[in-house]
XYZ file of C-alpha atoms in Angstrom:
253
model
C 120.725 110.279 95.781
C 120.654 106.525 96.027
C 117.963 103.921 95.997
C 116.294 103.202 99.288
C 116.901 99.814 100.795
C 114.039 97.377 101.217
C 113.759 94.277 103.383
C 111.497 92.467 100.912
C 113.017 90.571 97.955
C 113.399 92.661 94.789
C 110.461 92.433 92.408
C 111.012 91.708 88.704
C 109.777 95.179 87.802
C 112.453 96.804 89.985
C 115.087 95.685 87.460
C 113.581 97.972 84.817
C 114.792 101.460 84.017
C 112.594 104.053 85.813
C 112.294 106.068 82.586
C 110.696 103.135 80.798
C 108.351 102.525 83.699
C 107.158 106.135 83.709
C 106.597 106.156 79.940
C 104.807 102.804 80.078
C 102.564 103.988 82.912
C 101.619 107.206 81.097
C 100.862 105.366 77.843
C 98.864 102.572 79.493
C 96.888 104.853 81.809
C 96.074 107.239 78.946
C 94.809 104.387 76.772
C 92.588 103.031 79.538
C 91.316 106.484 80.517
C 89.937 107.315 77.047
C 88.287 103.955 76.333
C 84.490 103.743 76.654
C 83.830 100.069 75.942
C 83.949 97.069 78.254
C 86.389 94.896 76.252
C 88.996 97.665 76.270
C 88.398 98.413 79.966
C 88.742 94.727 80.895
C 91.946 94.502 78.856
C 93.273 97.466 80.823
C 92.234 95.819 84.077
C 94.090 92.644 83.057
C 97.139 94.779 82.253
C 96.947 96.312 85.728
C 96.739 92.872 87.376
C 99.784 91.723 85.393
C 101.727 94.792 86.524
C 100.805 94.000 90.132
C 102.140 90.476 89.737
C 105.417 91.844 88.394
C 105.804 94.504 91.079
C 104.850 92.266 94.040
C 103.791 95.138 96.343
C 103.090 94.826 100.038
C 99.525 93.500 100.080
C 98.688 95.310 103.302
C 99.715 98.692 101.890
C 98.105 97.985 98.527
C 94.760 96.878 99.971
C 94.694 99.921 102.246
C 95.162 102.322 99.345
C 92.895 100.292 97.051
C 90.079 100.449 99.617
C 90.544 104.196 100.022
C 90.332 104.755 96.246
C 87.230 102.581 95.933
C 85.395 104.612 98.552
C 85.253 107.324 95.893
C 84.196 104.813 93.245
C 81.408 103.588 95.534
C 80.079 107.126 95.541
C 79.990 107.056 91.737
C 78.006 103.815 91.744
C 75.370 105.326 94.020
C 75.122 108.739 92.304
C 75.845 108.403 88.567
C 72.799 106.177 87.779
C 70.492 108.924 89.041
C 71.863 111.346 86.428
C 71.866 109.060 83.375
C 68.565 108.558 81.542
C 67.504 105.010 80.743
C 65.549 102.046 82.047
C 64.810 102.691 85.738
C 65.656 99.958 88.215
C 63.954 101.858 91.048
C 62.936 105.405 91.816
C 63.747 107.670 94.722
C 61.183 110.425 94.634
C 61.563 112.261 91.309
C 64.908 110.540 90.601
C 65.264 107.265 88.704
C 68.153 104.851 89.238
C 68.782 103.711 85.653
C 70.346 100.500 84.398
C 72.368 102.423 81.817
C 73.730 104.697 84.534
C 74.714 101.718 86.668
C 76.469 100.201 83.652
C 78.337 103.455 83.030
C 79.337 103.720 86.700
C 80.602 100.139 86.679
C 82.703 100.954 83.610
C 84.199 103.941 85.455
C 85.044 101.695 88.406
C 86.757 99.132 86.158
C 88.791 101.820 84.383
C 89.683 103.544 87.633
C 90.907 100.345 89.238
C 92.923 99.499 86.128
C 94.621 102.905 86.149
C 95.250 102.657 89.888
C 96.832 99.194 89.558
C 99.054 100.271 86.660
C 100.213 103.484 88.308
C 100.704 101.866 91.705
C 102.794 99.073 90.204
C 104.951 101.087 87.821
C 105.325 104.508 89.441
C 104.249 104.462 93.087
C 106.669 101.615 93.787
C 109.629 103.866 92.907
C 111.668 105.698 95.491
C 111.654 109.528 95.319
C 115.204 109.401 93.926
C 114.242 107.016 91.124
C 111.152 109.004 90.169
C 113.035 112.320 90.222
C 115.836 110.906 88.074
C 113.367 109.463 85.595
C 111.380 112.689 85.244
C 114.532 114.777 84.903
C 115.933 112.419 82.238
C 112.656 112.622 80.323
C 112.969 116.386 80.050
C 110.731 117.647 82.840
C 111.892 121.059 84.176
C 114.306 120.703 87.078
C 112.350 123.079 89.303
C 109.172 121.063 88.878
C 111.074 117.840 89.564
C 112.547 119.421 92.691
C 109.124 120.523 93.935
C 107.618 117.080 93.348
C 110.515 115.259 95.007
C 110.608 117.451 98.112
C 106.835 117.414 98.466
C 106.820 113.632 98.224
C 109.709 113.345 100.675
C 108.512 115.767 103.364
C 104.737 115.340 103.267
C 105.035 112.494 105.754
C 107.374 114.604 107.907
C 104.774 117.365 108.093
C 102.053 114.851 108.931
C 104.169 113.514 111.805
C 104.765 117.104 112.961
C 100.999 117.729 112.951
C 100.460 114.570 115.011
C 102.968 115.810 117.568
C 101.220 119.179 117.796
C 97.845 117.496 118.206
C 99.191 115.170 120.913
C 100.724 118.116 122.760
C 97.418 120.005 122.584
C 95.471 117.008 123.902
C 97.841 116.625 126.863
C 97.002 120.241 127.732
C 93.278 119.584 127.779
C 92.315 120.202 124.157
C 89.254 118.231 123.035
C 88.857 117.971 119.211
C 85.438 119.052 118.030
C 83.501 121.553 115.953
C 83.173 124.348 118.497
C 84.476 127.850 117.970
C 87.225 127.262 120.523
C 88.268 124.043 118.777
C 88.492 125.796 115.410
C 90.551 128.570 117.004
C 92.950 125.970 118.405
C 93.175 124.260 115.005
C 94.048 127.604 113.427
C 96.827 128.241 115.946
C 98.197 124.723 115.404
C 98.150 125.225 111.634
C 100.001 128.541 111.980
C 102.592 126.878 114.224
C 102.970 124.055 111.697
C 103.608 126.616 108.947
C 106.260 128.373 111.043
C 108.002 125.084 111.809
C 107.829 124.102 108.136
C 109.519 127.363 107.119
C 112.262 126.876 109.727
C 112.763 123.287 108.610
C 112.920 124.395 104.951
C 115.762 126.816 105.744
C 117.724 124.104 107.559
C 117.146 121.591 104.771
C 118.255 124.086 102.123
C 121.445 124.863 104.017
C 122.175 121.147 104.443
C 121.625 120.577 100.722
C 123.986 123.424 99.820
C 126.645 121.919 102.074
C 126.332 118.684 100.117
C 126.849 120.304 96.730
C 123.271 120.980 95.698
C 123.131 123.256 92.642
C 119.497 123.064 91.585
C 119.563 119.367 90.675
C 119.935 116.304 92.820
C 123.315 114.639 92.191
C 122.716 110.992 91.331
C 125.008 108.228 92.487
C 123.092 105.554 90.581
C 123.246 105.617 86.787
C 120.517 103.811 84.936
C 121.486 102.022 81.757
C 118.857 101.115 79.183
C 118.942 97.361 78.548
C 117.262 94.888 76.247
C 114.882 94.041 79.072
C 113.695 97.660 79.130
C 113.213 97.622 75.362
C 111.234 94.388 75.575
C 109.084 95.788 78.379
C 108.286 98.957 76.435
C 107.464 96.936 73.314
C 105.131 94.677 75.300
C 103.492 97.722 76.849
C 103.055 99.207 73.390
C 101.413 95.997 72.200
C 99.092 96.021 75.216
C 98.145 99.652 74.539
C 97.566 98.793 70.876
C 95.332 95.903 71.976
C 93.247 98.229 74.117
C 92.940 100.616 71.177
C 92.052 97.795 68.779
C 89.323 96.508 71.089
C 87.939 100.012 71.371
C 87.947 100.622 67.623
C 86.534 97.174 66.808
C 83.687 97.669 69.225
C 82.795 101.006 67.672
C 82.914 99.589 64.153
C 80.463 96.823 65.036
């Protein structure tokens, strides 16, 4: 498998070894996820912004995914304060919207956005081939790597297949809705999608066998660990240590 071509200029982070990027993402996201203080969360958010600057993603794609993720976080902001005791800002019947709950929800939003920015910059920007090679080199079982890679590769294919089935149904008079007839049509379309997916899986497996597949993807690109990768991992380690130090210092005081 080879790297996918891209029309946009290569980002600085694309020069790094995928293995280092995966390890850095796991370490940074884990550090941000367990912190419970604002200084540590803001440090993680700054780390995520720096990763975005280095990865230079497509802003249209990033904003679209960022908005989708923050729809969930908006739900936290409107629900968590009702379940956390504290100083009420206003009441809604027997429920009180507390200041402490709003503060906790805001902290969750900051941490979530930091983790999203880090993961999107370091891992989501990889091609399936790069991610599979990195996970396999780091010792992840080959079968699990294979499942992840094929799922990532063919999820969009199945979505396009579903769109074609839905378009074909609409041209034959199908009107999407919540009626019993609509649900019956959805069930038949889902069954047809499953049958087509099974047929496609057989063809894909045969094509892979013809190309020398033996349980692992043969890699044409070989990644060599460089001083730049070492420097990146060291800087990531320092950033993670900073998040931990801010967390510990806050608890001590």
